[in-house]
Amino acid sequence: MARDKWQRLEEARRVLGLPEKATILEIKEQYRRLSLETHPDHQGDAVRQQRLNQAYRLLMDYCERYRITLTPNEDGADPEDWWFLHFGQDPIWSGDKGKE
């Protein structure tokens, strides 16, 4: 994805006050909560509401178009199992530091 697109997504995340990782449900809940505070019908700020709307639309568009894998990886293992299969016996990654 282009750098400017990431910058717009980052700005949208900040406008909504979201952490670096958020679920679609969290995005929706935060948008609704902030909209109650800023909506012009509730004596809110119309400009702020417009920024919230734009940020929400941008994030939801990104989420709706994000491709997810619906099949297991080539080893047939989930990510945690894959990690253990490849690095689980390595004392640096396995958590068995200092054990002999």
JSON list of N, CA and C in Angstrom, two decimals, residues 49 73 81:
[
{"chain": "A", "resi": 49, "resn": "GLN", "atom": "N", "xyz": [-17.57, 16.54, 13.63]},
{"chain": "A", "resi": 49, "resn": "GLN", "atom": "CA", "xyz": [-18.37, 15.40, 13.20]},
{"chain": "A", "resi": 49, "resn": "GLN", "atom": "C", "xyz": [-18.02, 15.00, 11.77]},
{"chain": "A", "resi": 73, "resn": "ASN", "atom": "N", "xyz": [-1.93, -22.37, 6.35]},
{"chain": "A", "resi": 73, "resn": "ASN", "atom": "CA", "xyz": [-0.71, -22.16, 5.57]},
{"chain": "A", "resi": 73, "resn": "ASN", "atom": "C", "xyz": [-0.24, -23.48, 4.96]},
{"chain": "A", "resi": 81, "resn": "ASP", "atom": "N", "xyz": [1.36, -22.64, 16.07]},
{"chain": "A", "resi": 81, "resn": "ASP", "atom": "CA", "xyz": [1.96, -23.96, 15.86]},
{"chain": "A", "resi": 81, "resn": "ASP", "atom": "C", "xyz": [3.13, -23.86, 14.89]}
]
